[in-house]
Amino acid sequence: MRRPGSFTLVAEDEVLSEEDKVDSTHRGSERAAETTASGILGFIVAENRRRTGHIITIDVIEKARRAGVGSALLRAAEEKLLQAGATSVALETPVNNAAAIRFYKSEGYYVEKTLAGYYSNQMDALVMTKELAGTS
């Protein structure tokens, strides 16, 4: 995360405590709005490597999956990479992670190649890419 050109984006959700929920029903929503706490739903780490962006990692907590959090994080990172001059973006995902592969394909990524033994357990990775030019 400290490499030049890298950045982290975080998705947060405002969560009311039980006390705040009770207060909001008895005192109006003003009190509740003042006492909200943030909960992290997910994050993405990416970097701009000249004209190619790279998604280093993306993670969304289980309860927030399939709710658009991952898509929002991915699109925000792609937009930031595009503004930094990237024309395409790449990422790696394990060959056996069918849910991730479906997700990335639904976001416009395609499989470019396979990297043999990419992960520490010698699992192969798919390199998936997406063209960014003209997507803003």
PDB file of C-alpha atoms in Angstrom:
ATOM      1  CA  MET A   1       0.000   0.000   0.000  1.00  0.00           C
ATOM      2  CA  ARG A   2       2.989   2.300   0.316  1.00  0.00           C
ATOM      3  CA  ARG A   3       4.175   1.838  -3.257  1.00  0.00           C
ATOM      4  CA  PRO A   4       4.124   4.937  -5.425  1.00  0.00           C
ATOM      5  CA  GLY A   5       0.858   5.167  -7.344  1.00  0.00           C
ATOM      6  CA  SER A   6      -1.050   2.880  -4.989  1.00  0.00           C
ATOM      7  CA  PHE A   7      -4.213   3.771  -3.092  1.00  0.00           C
ATOM      8  CA  THR A   8      -6.843   2.209  -0.864  1.00  0.00           C
ATOM      9  CA  LEU A   9     -10.577   2.894  -0.980  1.00  0.00           C
ATOM     10  CA  VAL A  10     -12.870   1.870   1.872  1.00  0.00           C
ATOM     11  CA  ALA A  11     -16.640   1.313   1.786  1.00  0.00           C
ATOM     12  CA  GLU A  12     -18.352   2.206   5.033  1.00  0.00           C
ATOM     13  CA  ASP A  13     -21.887   1.918   6.327  1.00  0.00           C
ATOM     14  CA  GLU A  14     -23.417   4.067   9.017  1.00  0.00           C
ATOM     15  CA  VAL A  15     -24.782   1.826  11.716  1.00  0.00           C
ATOM     16  CA  LEU A  16     -27.032   2.959  14.539  1.00  0.00           C
ATOM     17  CA  SER A  17     -26.566   1.434  17.960  1.00  0.00           C
ATOM     18  CA  GLU A  18     -29.660  -0.059  19.625  1.00  0.00           C
ATOM     19  CA  GLU A  19     -29.772   2.971  21.976  1.00  0.00           C
ATOM     20  CA  ASP A  20     -29.720   5.338  19.009  1.00  0.00           C
ATOM     21  CA  LYS A  21     -32.525   3.405  17.310  1.00  0.00           C
ATOM     22  CA  VAL A  22     -34.685   3.810  20.426  1.00  0.00           C
ATOM     23  CA  ASP A  23     -33.757   7.490  20.731  1.00  0.00           C
ATOM     24  CA  SER A  24     -34.619   8.115  17.097  1.00  0.00           C
ATOM     25  CA  THR A  25     -38.124   6.731  17.565  1.00  0.00           C
ATOM     26  CA  HIS A  26     -38.754   8.866  20.669  1.00  0.00           C
ATOM     27  CA  ARG A  27     -36.790  12.026  19.938  1.00  0.00           C
ATOM     28  CA  GLY A  28     -36.739  12.245  16.151  1.00  0.00           C
ATOM     29  CA  SER A  29     -33.964  11.415  13.741  1.00  0.00           C
ATOM     30  CA  GLU A  30     -31.777  14.402  14.700  1.00  0.00           C
ATOM     31  CA  ARG A  31     -30.243  12.634  17.731  1.00  0.00           C
ATOM     32  CA  ALA A  32     -29.710   9.420  15.798  1.00  0.00           C
ATOM     33  CA  ALA A  33     -27.920  11.206  12.970  1.00  0.00           C
ATOM     34  CA  GLU A  34     -25.508  12.757  15.449  1.00  0.00           C
ATOM     35  CA  THR A  35     -24.522   9.456  17.048  1.00  0.00           C
ATOM     36  CA  THR A  36     -23.920   7.131  14.137  1.00  0.00           C
ATOM     37  CA  ALA A  37     -20.878   4.923  13.964  1.00  0.00           C
ATOM     38  CA  SER A  38     -19.212   3.712  10.800  1.00  0.00           C
ATOM     39  CA  GLY A  39     -18.816   0.088   9.925  1.00  0.00           C
ATOM     40  CA  ILE A  40     -16.352  -1.009   7.260  1.00  0.00           C
ATOM     41  CA  LEU A  41     -18.048  -3.057   4.540  1.00  0.00           C
ATOM     42  CA  GLY A  42     -15.054  -3.589   2.303  1.00  0.00           C
ATOM     43  CA  PHE A  43     -11.922  -2.175   0.737  1.00  0.00           C
ATOM     44  CA  ILE A  44      -9.893  -2.225  -2.449  1.00  0.00           C
ATOM     45  CA  VAL A  45      -6.167  -1.651  -2.937  1.00  0.00           C
ATOM     46  CA  ALA A  46      -4.984  -0.690  -6.406  1.00  0.00           C
ATOM     47  CA  GLU A  47      -2.018   0.902  -8.107  1.00  0.00           C
ATOM     48  CA  ASN A  48      -1.282   2.765 -11.298  1.00  0.00           C
ATOM     49  CA  ARG A  49       1.655   1.293 -13.191  1.00  0.00           C
ATOM     50  CA  ARG A  50       2.185   3.733 -16.049  1.00  0.00           C
ATOM     51  CA  ARG A  51      -0.732   3.154 -18.420  1.00  0.00           C
ATOM     52  CA  THR A  52      -1.982  -0.018 -16.721  1.00  0.00           C
ATOM     53  CA  GLY A  53      -3.838  -0.130 -13.437  1.00  0.00           C
ATOM     54  CA  HIS A  54      -3.576  -3.114 -11.149  1.00  0.00           C
ATOM     55  CA  ILE A  55      -6.137  -4.288  -8.612  1.00  0.00           C
ATOM     56  CA  ILE A  56      -4.005  -5.693  -5.824  1.00  0.00           C
ATOM     57  CA  THR A  57      -6.845  -6.889  -3.607  1.00  0.00           C
ATOM     58  CA  ILE A  58     -10.533  -6.365  -2.967  1.00  0.00           C
ATOM     59  CA  ASP A  59     -12.494  -7.673  -0.010  1.00  0.00           C
ATOM     60  CA  VAL A  60     -16.095  -7.239   1.103  1.00  0.00           C
ATOM     61  CA  ILE A  61     -17.439  -8.575   4.397  1.00  0.00           C
ATOM     62  CA  GLU A  62     -19.799 -11.502   4.004  1.00  0.00           C
ATOM     63  CA  LYS A  63     -22.984  -9.688   5.084  1.00  0.00           C
ATOM     64  CA  ALA A  64     -22.418  -6.987   2.430  1.00  0.00           C
ATOM     65  CA  ARG A  65     -21.717  -9.322  -0.491  1.00  0.00           C
ATOM     66  CA  ARG A  66     -24.136  -9.308  -3.424  1.00  0.00           C
ATOM     67  CA  ALA A  67     -25.330  -5.846  -2.359  1.00  0.00           C
ATOM     68  CA  GLY A  68     -23.260  -3.802  -4.826  1.00  0.00           C
ATOM     69  CA  VAL A  69     -20.404  -2.929  -2.463  1.00  0.00           C
ATOM     70  CA  GLY A  70     -17.760  -4.771  -4.495  1.00  0.00           C
ATOM     71  CA  SER A  71     -19.021  -3.272  -7.746  1.00  0.00           C
ATOM     72  CA  ALA A  72     -18.983   0.225  -6.262  1.00  0.00           C
ATOM     73  CA  LEU A  73     -15.433  -0.226  -4.957  1.00  0.00           C
ATOM     74  CA  LEU A  74     -14.222  -1.649  -8.263  1.00  0.00           C
ATOM     75  CA  ARG A  75     -15.808   1.167 -10.294  1.00  0.00           C
ATOM     76  CA  ALA A  76     -14.407   3.832  -7.960  1.00  0.00           C
ATOM     77  CA  ALA A  77     -10.920   2.343  -8.278  1.00  0.00           C
ATOM     78  CA  GLU A  78     -11.247   2.105 -12.064  1.00  0.00           C
ATOM     79  CA  GLU A  79     -12.309   5.762 -12.216  1.00  0.00           C
ATOM     80  CA  LYS A  80      -9.334   6.812 -10.073  1.00  0.00           C
ATOM     81  CA  LEU A  81      -6.981   4.782 -12.283  1.00  0.00           C
ATOM     82  CA  LEU A  82      -8.497   6.294 -15.422  1.00  0.00           C
ATOM     83  CA  GLN A  83      -8.017   9.807 -14.021  1.00  0.00           C
ATOM     84  CA  ALA A  84      -4.382   8.912 -13.290  1.00  0.00           C
ATOM     85  CA  GLY A  85      -3.847   7.994 -16.953  1.00  0.00           C
ATOM     86  CA  ALA A  86      -4.421   4.247 -16.994  1.00  0.00           C
ATOM     87  CA  THR A  87      -6.072   2.875 -20.112  1.00  0.00           C
ATOM     88  CA  SER A  88      -6.531  -0.666 -18.825  1.00  0.00           C
ATOM     89  CA  VAL A  89      -6.582  -2.537 -15.540  1.00  0.00           C
ATOM     90  CA  ALA A  90      -5.475  -6.046 -14.596  1.00  0.00           C
ATOM     91  CA  LEU A  91      -5.943  -8.332 -11.604  1.00  0.00           C
ATOM     92  CA  GLU A  92      -5.217 -11.887 -10.538  1.00  0.00           C
ATOM     93  CA  THR A  93      -7.657 -14.370  -9.059  1.00  0.00           C
ATOM     94  CA  PRO A  94      -7.307 -18.075  -8.197  1.00  0.00           C
ATOM     95  CA  VAL A  95      -8.448 -20.402 -10.969  1.00  0.00           C
ATOM     96  CA  ASN A  96     -10.791 -22.159  -8.527  1.00  0.00           C
ATOM     97  CA  ASN A  97     -12.574 -19.004  -7.304  1.00  0.00           C
ATOM     98  CA  ALA A  98     -15.679 -19.318  -9.483  1.00  0.00           C
ATOM     99  CA  ALA A  99     -17.593 -16.563  -7.644  1.00  0.00           C
ATOM    100  CA  ALA A 100     -14.801 -14.033  -8.170  1.00  0.00           C
ATOM    101  CA  ILE A 101     -14.397 -14.989 -11.820  1.00  0.00           C
ATOM    102  CA  ARG A 102     -18.157 -14.539 -12.408  1.00  0.00           C
ATOM    103  CA  PHE A 103     -18.057 -11.195 -10.578  1.00  0.00           C
ATOM    104  CA  TYR A 104     -15.139  -9.847 -12.598  1.00  0.00           C
ATOM    105  CA  LYS A 105     -16.668 -11.030 -15.877  1.00  0.00           C
ATOM    106  CA  SER A 106     -19.918  -9.261 -14.958  1.00  0.00           C
ATOM    107  CA  GLU A 107     -17.839  -6.094 -14.457  1.00  0.00           C
ATOM    108  CA  GLY A 108     -16.343  -6.327 -17.951  1.00  0.00           C
ATOM    109  CA  TYR A 109     -13.103  -8.209 -17.246  1.00  0.00           C
ATOM    110  CA  TYR A 110     -11.911 -11.033 -19.459  1.00  0.00           C
ATOM    111  CA  VAL A 111      -9.356 -13.781 -18.908  1.00  0.00           C
ATOM    112  CA  GLU A 112      -6.075 -12.841 -20.537  1.00  0.00           C
ATOM    113  CA  LYS A 113      -3.855 -15.701 -19.392  1.00  0.00           C
ATOM    114  CA  THR A 114      -3.080 -18.199 -16.641  1.00  0.00           C
ATOM    115  CA  LEU A 115      -0.078 -17.873 -14.328  1.00  0.00           C
ATOM    116  CA  ALA A 116       1.110 -21.292 -13.177  1.00  0.00           C
ATOM    117  CA  GLY A 117       1.903 -21.611  -9.463  1.00  0.00           C
ATOM    118  CA  TYR A 118       1.173 -17.914  -8.770  1.00  0.00           C
ATOM    119  CA  TYR A 119       0.007 -18.340  -5.169  1.00  0.00           C
ATOM    120  CA  SER A 120       2.120 -19.621  -2.270  1.00  0.00           C
ATOM    121  CA  ASN A 121       0.205 -22.919  -2.274  1.00  0.00           C
ATOM    122  CA  GLN A 122       1.163 -23.281  -5.964  1.00  0.00           C
ATOM    123  CA  MET A 123      -2.418 -22.572  -7.094  1.00  0.00           C
ATOM    124  CA  ASP A 124      -2.622 -21.122 -10.584  1.00  0.00           C
ATOM    125  CA  ALA A 125      -4.052 -17.644 -11.114  1.00  0.00           C
ATOM    126  CA  LEU A 126      -6.069 -16.156 -13.921  1.00  0.00           C
ATOM    127  CA  VAL A 127      -4.948 -12.739 -15.085  1.00  0.00           C
ATOM    128  CA  MET A 128      -8.078 -10.787 -15.943  1.00  0.00           C
ATOM    129  CA  THR A 129      -8.048  -7.430 -17.702  1.00  0.00           C
ATOM    130  CA  LYS A 130     -10.403  -4.650 -18.693  1.00  0.00           C
ATOM    131  CA  GLU A 131      -9.971  -1.700 -21.040  1.00  0.00           C
ATOM    132  CA  LEU A 132     -10.708   1.607 -19.299  1.00  0.00           C
ATOM    133  CA  ALA A 133     -10.419   4.075 -22.164  1.00  0.00           C
ATOM    134  CA  GLY A 134     -13.783   5.673 -22.821  1.00  0.00           C
ATOM    135  CA  THR A 135     -15.499   4.168 -19.762  1.00  0.00           C
ATOM    136  CA  SER A 136     -15.701   7.397 -17.790  1.00  0.00           C
TER     137      SER A 136
END
